[in-house]
């Protein structure tokens, strides 16, 4: 698929929507495979008629990387021998979409449970260190409640301000760790080192 871009600014990525963004990510992955992981296999996205749960983008390496990640600017793959599963997400509600997917999809569990990696690619710039109450609720498994509080407004505001907060990445790790333990009886080691999130700035820099 030709996009007509020789390089992109982060904002321009947002114009590549839906299945087009997944196919775009697949092209980037195949390019990096050819340079860094010759011989590795790439499983591509599903046909356009397939729902989101049917899309499957992953790379499987069998030998060490030909070019180390530290010498390949803005790489989207790791120096890892084995399988990495990718989730490509766009839209302003990308965080909710990703966290929703990882609570029900089996593919991330299959790969992480076998010692592999899980990578999220975004179509826009994101503050991945920002901590919110919603992410904390997702990390702990709680559902956010919209019920009205009977507390005075000042006390309610103080309670909200002091509520636990977490980052998106921490929530992602917590959800997958909990599912691996509950559904697969796996206490995954170093999970935070095997889950990666690259935003639009990183993806755009990859093309420069």
Tab-separated table of C-alpha atoms in Angstrom, residues 18-208:
chain	number	residue	atom	x	y	z
A	18	UNK	CA	-8.552	2.221	11.113
A	19	UNK	CA	-7.335	-0.663	8.992
A	20	UNK	CA	-5.093	1.690	7.017
A	21	UNK	CA	-3.072	2.377	10.163
A	22	UNK	CA	-2.714	-1.342	10.853
A	23	UNK	CA	-1.498	-1.926	7.307
A	24	UNK	CA	0.848	1.045	7.700
A	25	UNK	CA	2.284	-0.528	10.879
A	26	UNK	CA	2.674	-3.814	9.064
A	27	UNK	CA	4.739	-2.117	6.371
A	28	UNK	CA	6.968	-0.525	9.021
A	29	UNK	CA	7.366	-3.880	10.737
A	30	UNK	CA	8.299	-5.641	7.502
A	31	UNK	CA	10.816	-2.906	6.693
A	32	UNK	CA	12.473	-3.226	10.088
A	33	UNK	CA	12.374	-7.017	9.766
A	34	UNK	CA	14.323	-6.848	6.517
A	35	UNK	CA	16.996	-4.608	8.074
A	36	UNK	CA	17.257	-5.883	11.640
A	37	UNK	CA	15.810	-9.403	11.578
A	38	UNK	CA	16.515	-11.075	8.223
A	39	UNK	CA	14.665	-14.383	8.010
A	40	UNK	CA	12.110	-13.486	10.679
A	41	UNK	CA	8.464	-14.161	9.882
A	42	UNK	CA	5.750	-11.497	10.013
A	43	UNK	CA	2.105	-12.468	10.373
A	44	UNK	CA	0.041	-9.680	8.839
A	45	UNK	CA	-3.278	-8.043	9.540
A	46	UNK	CA	-6.595	-9.705	8.825
A	47	UNK	CA	-8.757	-8.838	5.806
A	48	UNK	CA	-10.686	-5.557	6.016
A	49	UNK	CA	-13.969	-7.403	6.564
A	50	UNK	CA	-12.642	-8.899	9.805
A	51	UNK	CA	-13.525	-7.321	13.146
A	52	UNK	CA	-10.808	-5.885	15.397
A	53	UNK	CA	-10.570	-9.082	17.431
A	54	UNK	CA	-9.476	-10.924	14.300
A	55	UNK	CA	-6.533	-8.722	13.433
A	56	UNK	CA	-3.180	-10.277	14.181
A	57	UNK	CA	0.193	-8.591	13.674
A	58	UNK	CA	3.278	-10.267	15.043
A	59	UNK	CA	6.922	-10.959	14.300
A	60	UNK	CA	8.803	-14.145	15.160
A	61	UNK	CA	12.603	-14.093	15.189
A	62	UNK	CA	14.858	-17.137	15.392
A	63	UNK	CA	18.329	-15.560	15.519
A	64	UNK	CA	19.916	-12.498	17.125
A	65	UNK	CA	19.221	-9.128	15.508
A	66	UNK	CA	21.585	-8.258	12.654
A	67	UNK	CA	21.613	-4.630	13.877
A	68	UNK	CA	21.240	-3.949	17.591
A	69	UNK	CA	18.365	-1.711	18.646
A	70	UNK	CA	20.747	0.892	20.036
A	71	UNK	CA	22.160	1.358	16.514
A	72	UNK	CA	18.743	1.526	14.805
A	73	UNK	CA	17.062	4.836	15.524
A	74	UNK	CA	13.481	4.622	16.845
A	75	UNK	CA	13.126	0.893	16.345
A	76	UNK	CA	9.697	-0.670	16.909
A	77	UNK	CA	11.037	-4.187	17.561
A	78	UNK	CA	13.247	-5.523	20.332
A	79	UNK	CA	16.547	-7.410	20.379
A	80	UNK	CA	14.645	-10.543	21.326
A	81	UNK	CA	14.602	-14.036	19.866
A	82	UNK	CA	11.017	-15.234	19.814
A	83	UNK	CA	7.556	-13.811	19.223
A	84	UNK	CA	6.236	-10.253	19.641
A	85	UNK	CA	2.550	-9.423	19.318
A	86	UNK	CA	1.488	-5.931	18.139
A	87	UNK	CA	-1.599	-3.823	18.776
A	88	UNK	CA	-1.962	-0.798	16.476
A	89	UNK	CA	-4.376	1.808	17.740
A	90	UNK	CA	-5.567	5.217	16.556
A	91	UNK	CA	-8.147	7.762	17.593
A	92	UNK	CA	-8.402	10.055	20.575
A	93	UNK	CA	-9.750	7.222	22.744
A	94	UNK	CA	-6.802	4.931	22.047
A	95	UNK	CA	-6.094	4.233	25.737
A	96	UNK	CA	-9.609	2.957	26.429
A	97	UNK	CA	-9.471	0.852	23.253
A	98	UNK	CA	-6.161	-0.789	24.150
A	99	UNK	CA	-7.083	-1.456	27.783
A	100	UNK	CA	-10.436	-2.840	26.656
A	101	UNK	CA	-8.764	-5.210	24.185
A	102	UNK	CA	-6.196	-6.604	26.622
A	103	UNK	CA	-8.940	-7.488	29.091
A	104	UNK	CA	-10.546	-9.910	26.631
A	105	UNK	CA	-8.087	-10.902	23.909
A	106	UNK	CA	-6.181	-14.171	24.233
A	107	UNK	CA	-3.293	-13.422	21.836
A	108	UNK	CA	-1.346	-11.126	24.215
A	109	UNK	CA	-1.623	-13.803	26.925
A	110	UNK	CA	-0.462	-16.526	24.539
A	111	UNK	CA	2.662	-14.572	23.584
A	112	UNK	CA	3.537	-13.161	27.012
A	113	UNK	CA	2.830	-16.478	28.705
A	114	UNK	CA	5.397	-18.108	26.427
A	115	UNK	CA	7.997	-15.477	27.337
A	116	UNK	CA	7.402	-13.196	24.358
A	117	UNK	CA	6.804	-9.459	24.040
A	118	UNK	CA	3.740	-7.259	23.491
A	119	UNK	CA	4.021	-3.896	21.709
A	120	UNK	CA	1.448	-1.123	21.253
A	121	UNK	CA	1.855	1.348	18.368
A	122	UNK	CA	-0.147	4.593	18.440
A	123	UNK	CA	-1.034	7.010	15.649
A	124	UNK	CA	-0.623	10.150	17.786
A	125	UNK	CA	1.632	11.816	20.314
A	126	UNK	CA	0.794	10.707	23.852
A	127	UNK	CA	1.951	11.499	27.370
A	128	UNK	CA	2.661	7.938	28.434
A	129	UNK	CA	3.834	9.003	31.879
A	130	UNK	CA	0.604	10.823	32.752
A	131	UNK	CA	-1.131	9.251	35.746
A	132	UNK	CA	-4.919	9.198	36.072
A	133	UNK	CA	-7.539	7.727	38.385
A	134	UNK	CA	-9.077	5.850	35.439
A	135	UNK	CA	-5.786	4.065	34.768
A	136	UNK	CA	-5.479	3.226	38.472
A	137	UNK	CA	-8.978	1.730	38.430
A	138	UNK	CA	-8.119	-0.319	35.351
A	139	UNK	CA	-4.885	-1.506	36.971
A	140	UNK	CA	-6.717	-2.645	40.101
A	141	UNK	CA	-9.593	-4.198	38.197
A	142	UNK	CA	-12.152	-1.695	39.462
A	143	UNK	CA	-14.838	-0.229	37.245
A	144	UNK	CA	-15.213	3.505	37.404
A	145	UNK	CA	-18.502	4.508	39.030
A	146	UNK	CA	-20.416	7.627	38.056
A	147	UNK	CA	-22.695	7.632	41.099
A	148	UNK	CA	-23.273	11.003	42.746
A	149	UNK	CA	-21.413	11.598	45.984
A	150	UNK	CA	-23.288	12.588	49.135
A	151	UNK	CA	-20.153	14.320	50.463
A	152	UNK	CA	-19.874	18.117	50.442
A	153	UNK	CA	-18.265	19.397	47.218
A	154	UNK	CA	-15.056	20.476	48.950
A	155	UNK	CA	-14.564	17.068	50.562
A	156	UNK	CA	-15.454	15.305	47.315
A	157	UNK	CA	-12.859	17.348	45.414
A	158	UNK	CA	-10.216	16.546	48.045
A	159	UNK	CA	-11.057	12.846	47.856
A	160	UNK	CA	-10.775	12.907	44.066
A	161	UNK	CA	-7.465	14.748	44.267
A	162	UNK	CA	-6.067	12.176	46.689
A	163	UNK	CA	-7.404	9.168	44.767
A	164	UNK	CA	-4.756	6.685	43.555
A	165	UNK	CA	-3.432	7.416	40.071
A	166	UNK	CA	-1.430	5.306	37.649
A	167	UNK	CA	0.092	5.611	34.189
A	168	UNK	CA	-1.263	3.904	31.087
A	169	UNK	CA	1.762	1.624	30.899
A	170	UNK	CA	1.396	0.578	34.544
A	171	UNK	CA	-2.271	-0.208	33.966
A	172	UNK	CA	-1.423	-2.267	30.888
A	173	UNK	CA	1.146	-4.327	32.793
A	174	UNK	CA	-1.188	-4.814	35.768
A	175	UNK	CA	-4.111	-6.025	33.644
A	176	UNK	CA	-2.004	-8.536	31.729
A	177	UNK	CA	-0.225	-9.757	34.866
A	178	UNK	CA	-3.582	-10.331	36.568
A	179	UNK	CA	-5.018	-12.193	33.578
A	180	UNK	CA	-1.917	-14.378	33.221
A	181	UNK	CA	-2.183	-15.343	36.883
A	182	UNK	CA	-5.949	-15.873	36.945
A	183	UNK	CA	-6.469	-17.453	33.531
A	184	UNK	CA	-3.169	-19.214	32.857
A	185	UNK	CA	-1.760	-19.707	36.382
A	186	UNK	CA	1.401	-17.923	35.229
A	187	UNK	CA	3.340	-15.530	37.453
A	188	UNK	CA	5.037	-13.718	34.589
A	189	UNK	CA	8.555	-12.468	35.312
A	190	UNK	CA	9.820	-9.050	34.158
A	191	UNK	CA	6.539	-8.298	32.443
A	192	UNK	CA	7.199	-4.544	32.499
A	193	UNK	CA	10.327	-5.201	30.406
A	194	UNK	CA	8.353	-7.177	27.819
A	195	UNK	CA	5.522	-4.723	27.236
A	196	UNK	CA	6.293	-1.684	25.074
A	197	UNK	CA	4.284	1.364	24.012
A	198	UNK	CA	5.462	3.604	21.167
A	199	UNK	CA	3.450	6.737	20.413
A	200	UNK	CA	3.050	8.728	17.209
A	201	UNK	CA	6.203	10.760	17.844
A	202	UNK	CA	8.270	7.575	17.968
A	203	UNK	CA	6.581	6.088	14.911
A	204	UNK	CA	7.024	9.322	12.935
A	205	UNK	CA	10.698	9.531	13.914
A	206	UNK	CA	11.129	5.981	12.610
A	207	UNK	CA	10.473	7.343	9.112
A	208	UNK	CA	13.037	10.155	9.248
